[in-house]
Amino acid sequence: MDGFQGLFHGWTWEENKLFELALAVVEENNPARWDIVSMMVGGKSAEEVEKHYKILLEDLLSIESGFMDHRLGEAHLCLPVEYTQPISWTEEDQKMLVRLDVN
């Protein structure tokens, strides 16, 4: 499991945010860094947070070197939907809409 997919595997959005905050406040040279970060995140071992950090660093290096597309925000979040039945507006639909609009 490498690359961006590995970064979030088994980690919730909230855990990732706590992880980011913990990295910001725990000094890099602190010998107990990963123990402290794991306690701040909760539910993760020191080994898990250190591995998560290494994966993050690898991904950042890949992005900076141009090996990974970093434009995730431009990805389409919609799924294509195939319609099996024609969509039609009935007279009953119109009456229901008019009743809703009046109330």
Short mmCIF file of N, CA and C in Angstrom, two decimals:
data_model
loop_
_atom_site.label_atom_id
_atom_site.label_comp_id
_atom_site.label_asym_id
_atom_site.label_seq_id
_atom_site.Cartn_x
_atom_site.Cartn_y
_atom_site.Cartn_z
N MET A 1 0.86 -1.17 0.00
CA MET A 1 0.00 0.00 0.00
C MET A 1 0.90 1.23 0.00
N ASP A 2 0.97 1.87 -1.13
CA ASP A 2 1.82 3.04 -1.21
C ASP A 2 1.06 4.19 -1.84
N GLY A 3 1.67 5.34 -1.85
CA GLY A 3 1.04 6.50 -2.46
C GLY A 3 -0.11 7.03 -1.64
N PHE A 4 -0.90 7.84 -2.29
CA PHE A 4 -1.97 8.56 -1.60
C PHE A 4 -2.99 7.65 -0.95
N GLN A 5 -3.31 6.52 -1.58
CA GLN A 5 -4.29 5.62 -1.00
C GLN A 5 -3.82 5.12 0.36
N GLY A 6 -2.53 4.85 0.48
CA GLY A 6 -1.99 4.36 1.74
C GLY A 6 -2.08 5.38 2.85
N LEU A 7 -2.11 6.65 2.50
CA LEU A 7 -2.14 7.70 3.50
C LEU A 7 -3.40 7.66 4.34
N PHE A 8 -4.53 7.35 3.74
CA PHE A 8 -5.79 7.39 4.47
C PHE A 8 -6.30 6.02 4.88
N HIS A 9 -5.63 4.96 4.47
CA HIS A 9 -6.10 3.62 4.79
C HIS A 9 -6.13 3.42 6.31
N GLY A 10 -7.32 3.20 6.83
CA GLY A 10 -7.46 2.95 8.26
C GLY A 10 -7.47 4.21 9.12
N TRP A 11 -7.48 5.36 8.50
CA TRP A 11 -7.48 6.63 9.24
C TRP A 11 -8.71 7.43 8.85
N THR A 12 -9.40 7.94 9.85
CA THR A 12 -10.55 8.80 9.57
C THR A 12 -10.07 10.22 9.30
N TRP A 13 -10.97 11.04 8.80
CA TRP A 13 -10.65 12.45 8.57
C TRP A 13 -10.25 13.11 9.88
N GLU A 14 -10.99 12.81 10.95
CA GLU A 14 -10.72 13.40 12.26
C GLU A 14 -9.34 12.98 12.77
N GLU A 15 -9.01 11.69 12.61
CA GLU A 15 -7.69 11.22 13.04
C GLU A 15 -6.58 11.92 12.27
N ASN A 16 -6.78 12.13 10.99
CA ASN A 16 -5.78 12.84 10.19
C ASN A 16 -5.60 14.27 10.66
N LYS A 17 -6.70 14.93 11.00
CA LYS A 17 -6.61 16.31 11.49
C LYS A 17 -5.87 16.35 12.83
N LEU A 18 -6.20 15.42 13.74
CA LEU A 18 -5.50 15.35 15.02
C LEU A 18 -4.01 15.06 14.81
N PHE A 19 -3.72 14.19 13.86
CA PHE A 19 -2.34 13.86 13.51
C PHE A 19 -1.59 15.11 13.05
N GLU A 20 -2.21 15.88 12.17
CA GLU A 20 -1.59 17.11 11.67
C GLU A 20 -1.33 18.10 12.81
N LEU A 21 -2.31 18.25 13.68
CA LEU A 21 -2.14 19.17 14.82
C LEU A 21 -1.04 18.69 15.75
N ALA A 22 -1.01 17.39 16.01
CA ALA A 22 0.02 16.83 16.89
C ALA A 22 1.41 17.06 16.30
N LEU A 23 1.55 16.87 15.00
CA LEU A 23 2.85 17.10 14.36
C LEU A 23 3.28 18.56 14.50
N ALA A 24 2.32 19.45 14.50
CA ALA A 24 2.63 20.88 14.59
C ALA A 24 3.10 21.28 15.99
N VAL A 25 2.66 20.56 17.01
CA VAL A 25 3.01 20.97 18.38
C VAL A 25 4.09 20.12 19.04
N VAL A 26 4.32 18.91 18.55
CA VAL A 26 5.35 18.05 19.15
C VAL A 26 6.65 18.23 18.35
N GLU A 27 7.70 18.62 19.05
CA GLU A 27 8.97 18.89 18.37
C GLU A 27 9.54 17.65 17.71
N GLU A 28 10.16 17.86 16.55
CA GLU A 28 10.75 16.75 15.78
C GLU A 28 11.82 16.00 16.55
N ASN A 29 12.60 16.72 17.34
CA ASN A 29 13.71 16.09 18.05
C ASN A 29 13.31 15.49 19.40
N ASN A 30 12.04 15.50 19.73
CA ASN A 30 11.56 14.91 20.98
C ASN A 30 11.67 13.39 20.88
N PRO A 31 12.43 12.75 21.78
CA PRO A 31 12.60 11.30 21.70
C PRO A 31 11.29 10.52 21.88
N ALA A 32 10.31 11.12 22.50
CA ALA A 32 9.02 10.45 22.71
C ALA A 32 7.96 10.95 21.73
N ARG A 33 8.42 11.52 20.62
CA ARG A 33 7.50 12.16 19.66
C ARG A 33 6.35 11.26 19.25
N TRP A 34 6.64 10.04 18.82
CA TRP A 34 5.58 9.18 18.28
C TRP A 34 4.65 8.69 19.37
N ASP A 35 5.16 8.52 20.59
CA ASP A 35 4.29 8.16 21.71
C ASP A 35 3.31 9.29 22.02
N ILE A 36 3.82 10.51 22.01
CA ILE A 36 2.98 11.68 22.29
C ILE A 36 1.95 11.88 21.19
N VAL A 37 2.40 11.78 19.93
CA VAL A 37 1.48 11.94 18.80
C VAL A 37 0.40 10.87 18.86
N SER A 38 0.77 9.63 19.16
CA SER A 38 -0.24 8.56 19.22
C SER A 38 -1.25 8.81 20.32
N MET A 39 -0.80 9.36 21.45
CA MET A 39 -1.74 9.68 22.53
C MET A 39 -2.67 10.82 22.12
N MET A 40 -2.16 11.79 21.38
CA MET A 40 -2.98 12.91 20.95
C MET A 40 -4.01 12.49 19.90
N VAL A 41 -3.63 11.57 19.02
CA VAL A 41 -4.55 11.08 18.00
C VAL A 41 -5.57 10.14 18.63
N GLY A 42 -5.10 9.24 19.47
CA GLY A 42 -5.98 8.26 20.11
C GLY A 42 -6.29 7.10 19.18
N GLY A 43 -6.23 5.89 19.71
CA GLY A 43 -6.57 4.72 18.92
C GLY A 43 -5.50 4.25 17.96
N LYS A 44 -4.34 4.89 17.98
CA LYS A 44 -3.23 4.51 17.10
C LYS A 44 -1.98 4.31 17.95
N SER A 45 -1.17 3.32 17.57
CA SER A 45 0.09 3.08 18.29
C SER A 45 1.16 4.04 17.80
N ALA A 46 2.25 4.12 18.54
CA ALA A 46 3.38 4.95 18.14
C ALA A 46 3.92 4.48 16.79
N GLU A 47 3.94 3.17 16.58
CA GLU A 47 4.42 2.62 15.31
C GLU A 47 3.51 3.03 14.15
N GLU A 48 2.20 3.02 14.40
CA GLU A 48 1.24 3.39 13.35
C GLU A 48 1.38 4.86 12.95
N VAL A 49 1.55 5.75 13.93
CA VAL A 49 1.66 7.17 13.58
C VAL A 49 3.00 7.46 12.90
N GLU A 50 4.05 6.75 13.31
CA GLU A 50 5.34 6.95 12.64
C GLU A 50 5.27 6.46 11.19
N LYS A 51 4.62 5.32 10.97
CA LYS A 51 4.45 4.80 9.60
C LYS A 51 3.61 5.78 8.77
N HIS A 52 2.55 6.31 9.38
CA HIS A 52 1.68 7.28 8.71
C HIS A 52 2.49 8.52 8.30
N TYR A 53 3.38 8.94 9.17
CA TYR A 53 4.24 10.09 8.89
C TYR A 53 5.18 9.80 7.72
N LYS A 54 5.77 8.61 7.71
CA LYS A 54 6.69 8.24 6.63
C LYS A 54 5.96 8.18 5.29
N ILE A 55 4.74 7.66 5.29
CA ILE A 55 3.94 7.62 4.06
C ILE A 55 3.63 9.04 3.59
N LEU A 56 3.30 9.91 4.53
CA LEU A 56 3.03 11.31 4.20
C LEU A 56 4.26 11.97 3.57
N LEU A 57 5.43 11.72 4.15
CA LEU A 57 6.67 12.29 3.60
C LEU A 57 6.93 11.77 2.19
N GLU A 58 6.72 10.46 1.97
CA GLU A 58 6.92 9.88 0.64
C GLU A 58 5.98 10.53 -0.37
N ASP A 59 4.73 10.72 0.03
CA ASP A 59 3.75 11.35 -0.86
C ASP A 59 4.13 12.79 -1.19
N LEU A 60 4.59 13.53 -0.18
CA LEU A 60 5.01 14.91 -0.42
C LEU A 60 6.19 14.97 -1.37
N LEU A 61 7.15 14.06 -1.20
CA LEU A 61 8.29 14.01 -2.11
C LEU A 61 7.85 13.67 -3.53
N SER A 62 6.89 12.76 -3.65
CA SER A 62 6.38 12.40 -4.98
C SER A 62 5.69 13.59 -5.65
N ILE A 63 4.91 14.32 -4.87
CA ILE A 63 4.22 15.50 -5.41
C ILE A 63 5.23 16.56 -5.84
N GLU A 64 6.19 16.84 -4.96
CA GLU A 64 7.18 17.87 -5.26
C GLU A 64 8.06 17.50 -6.46
N SER A 65 8.31 16.21 -6.65
CA SER A 65 9.15 15.79 -7.77
C SER A 65 8.36 15.61 -9.06
N GLY A 66 7.04 15.78 -8.98
CA GLY A 66 6.21 15.69 -10.17
C GLY A 66 5.74 14.29 -10.51
N PHE A 67 5.99 13.33 -9.63
CA PHE A 67 5.57 11.95 -9.90
C PHE A 67 4.12 11.68 -9.53
N MET A 68 3.50 12.57 -8.78
CA MET A 68 2.12 12.36 -8.35
C MET A 68 1.32 13.61 -8.66
N ASP A 69 0.13 13.41 -9.20
CA ASP A 69 -0.76 14.53 -9.49
C ASP A 69 -1.35 15.03 -8.18
N HIS A 70 -1.10 16.27 -7.84
CA HIS A 70 -1.58 16.83 -6.58
C HIS A 70 -2.89 17.59 -6.72
N ARG A 71 -3.54 17.51 -7.87
CA ARG A 71 -4.76 18.27 -8.11
C ARG A 71 -5.99 17.45 -7.72
N LEU A 72 -6.01 16.93 -6.50
CA LEU A 72 -7.13 16.10 -6.06
C LEU A 72 -8.42 16.88 -5.99
N GLY A 73 -8.33 18.17 -5.70
CA GLY A 73 -9.52 19.00 -5.60
C GLY A 73 -10.25 19.15 -6.92
N GLU A 74 -9.56 18.88 -8.02
CA GLU A 74 -10.19 19.00 -9.33
C GLU A 74 -10.86 17.72 -9.77
N ALA A 75 -10.73 16.67 -8.97
CA ALA A 75 -11.33 15.39 -9.34
C ALA A 75 -12.85 15.50 -9.30
N HIS A 76 -13.49 14.78 -10.18
CA HIS A 76 -14.95 14.80 -10.22
C HIS A 76 -15.49 13.90 -9.12
N LEU A 77 -16.37 14.43 -8.32
CA LEU A 77 -16.93 13.68 -7.21
C LEU A 77 -18.29 13.08 -7.54
N CYS A 78 -18.71 13.21 -8.78
CA CYS A 78 -20.02 12.70 -9.18
C CYS A 78 -19.86 11.36 -9.88
N LEU A 79 -20.82 10.51 -9.66
CA LEU A 79 -20.84 9.22 -10.35
C LEU A 79 -21.81 9.31 -11.52
N PRO A 80 -21.45 8.72 -12.63
CA PRO A 80 -22.39 8.72 -13.76
C PRO A 80 -23.59 7.84 -13.44
N VAL A 81 -24.76 8.31 -13.82
CA VAL A 81 -26.00 7.57 -13.56
C VAL A 81 -26.68 7.30 -14.88
N GLU A 82 -27.05 6.05 -15.07
CA GLU A 82 -27.78 5.69 -16.27
C GLU A 82 -29.26 5.60 -15.92
N TYR A 83 -30.08 6.26 -16.70
CA TYR A 83 -31.52 6.22 -16.47
C TYR A 83 -32.10 5.05 -17.25
N THR A 84 -32.85 4.22 -16.55
CA THR A 84 -33.46 3.07 -17.22
C THR A 84 -34.89 3.36 -17.64
N GLN A 85 -35.48 4.40 -17.05
CA GLN A 85 -36.85 4.77 -17.41
C GLN A 85 -36.85 6.23 -17.81
N PRO A 86 -37.70 6.57 -18.75
CA PRO A 86 -37.77 7.98 -19.14
C PRO A 86 -38.32 8.83 -17.99
N ILE A 87 -37.82 10.03 -17.90
CA ILE A 87 -38.30 10.95 -16.88
C ILE A 87 -39.41 11.79 -17.50
N SER A 88 -40.56 11.75 -16.88
CA SER A 88 -41.67 12.55 -17.40
C SER A 88 -42.38 13.23 -16.23
N TRP A 89 -42.91 14.39 -16.51
CA TRP A 89 -43.61 15.19 -15.51
C TRP A 89 -45.09 14.98 -15.73
N THR A 90 -45.74 14.43 -14.73
CA THR A 90 -47.17 14.14 -14.89
C THR A 90 -48.01 15.30 -14.39
N GLU A 91 -49.28 15.24 -14.74
CA GLU A 91 -50.22 16.26 -14.27
C GLU A 91 -50.35 16.19 -12.75
N GLU A 92 -50.29 14.99 -12.21
CA GLU A 92 -50.37 14.82 -10.75
C GLU A 92 -49.15 15.45 -10.06
N ASP A 93 -47.98 15.31 -10.67
CA ASP A 93 -46.78 15.96 -10.13
C ASP A 93 -46.96 17.47 -10.09
N GLN A 94 -47.53 18.01 -11.15
CA GLN A 94 -47.75 19.45 -11.23
C GLN A 94 -48.71 19.92 -10.15
N LYS A 95 -49.80 19.16 -9.93
CA LYS A 95 -50.78 19.53 -8.89
C LYS A 95 -50.13 19.50 -7.52
N MET A 96 -49.29 18.49 -7.28
CA MET A 96 -48.62 18.39 -5.98
C MET A 96 -47.67 19.57 -5.77
N LEU A 97 -46.98 19.96 -6.81
CA LEU A 97 -46.08 21.09 -6.73
C LEU A 97 -46.84 22.38 -6.44
N VAL A 98 -47.97 22.57 -7.09
CA VAL A 98 -48.78 23.76 -6.88
C VAL A 98 -49.28 23.80 -5.44
N ARG A 99 -49.71 22.65 -4.91
CA ARG A 99 -50.18 22.60 -3.52
C ARG A 99 -49.05 22.95 -2.56
N LEU A 100 -47.85 22.48 -2.82
CA LEU A 100 -46.71 22.79 -1.96
C LEU A 100 -46.37 24.26 -2.01
N ASP A 101 -46.48 24.84 -3.19
CA ASP A 101 -46.15 26.24 -3.38
C ASP A 101 -47.14 27.15 -2.67
N VAL A 102 -48.40 26.74 -2.61
CA VAL A 102 -49.44 27.55 -1.97
C VAL A 102 -49.26 27.54 -0.46
N ASN A 103 -48.90 26.43 0.10
CA ASN A 103 -48.76 26.30 1.56
C ASN A 103 -47.52 26.95 1.96
#
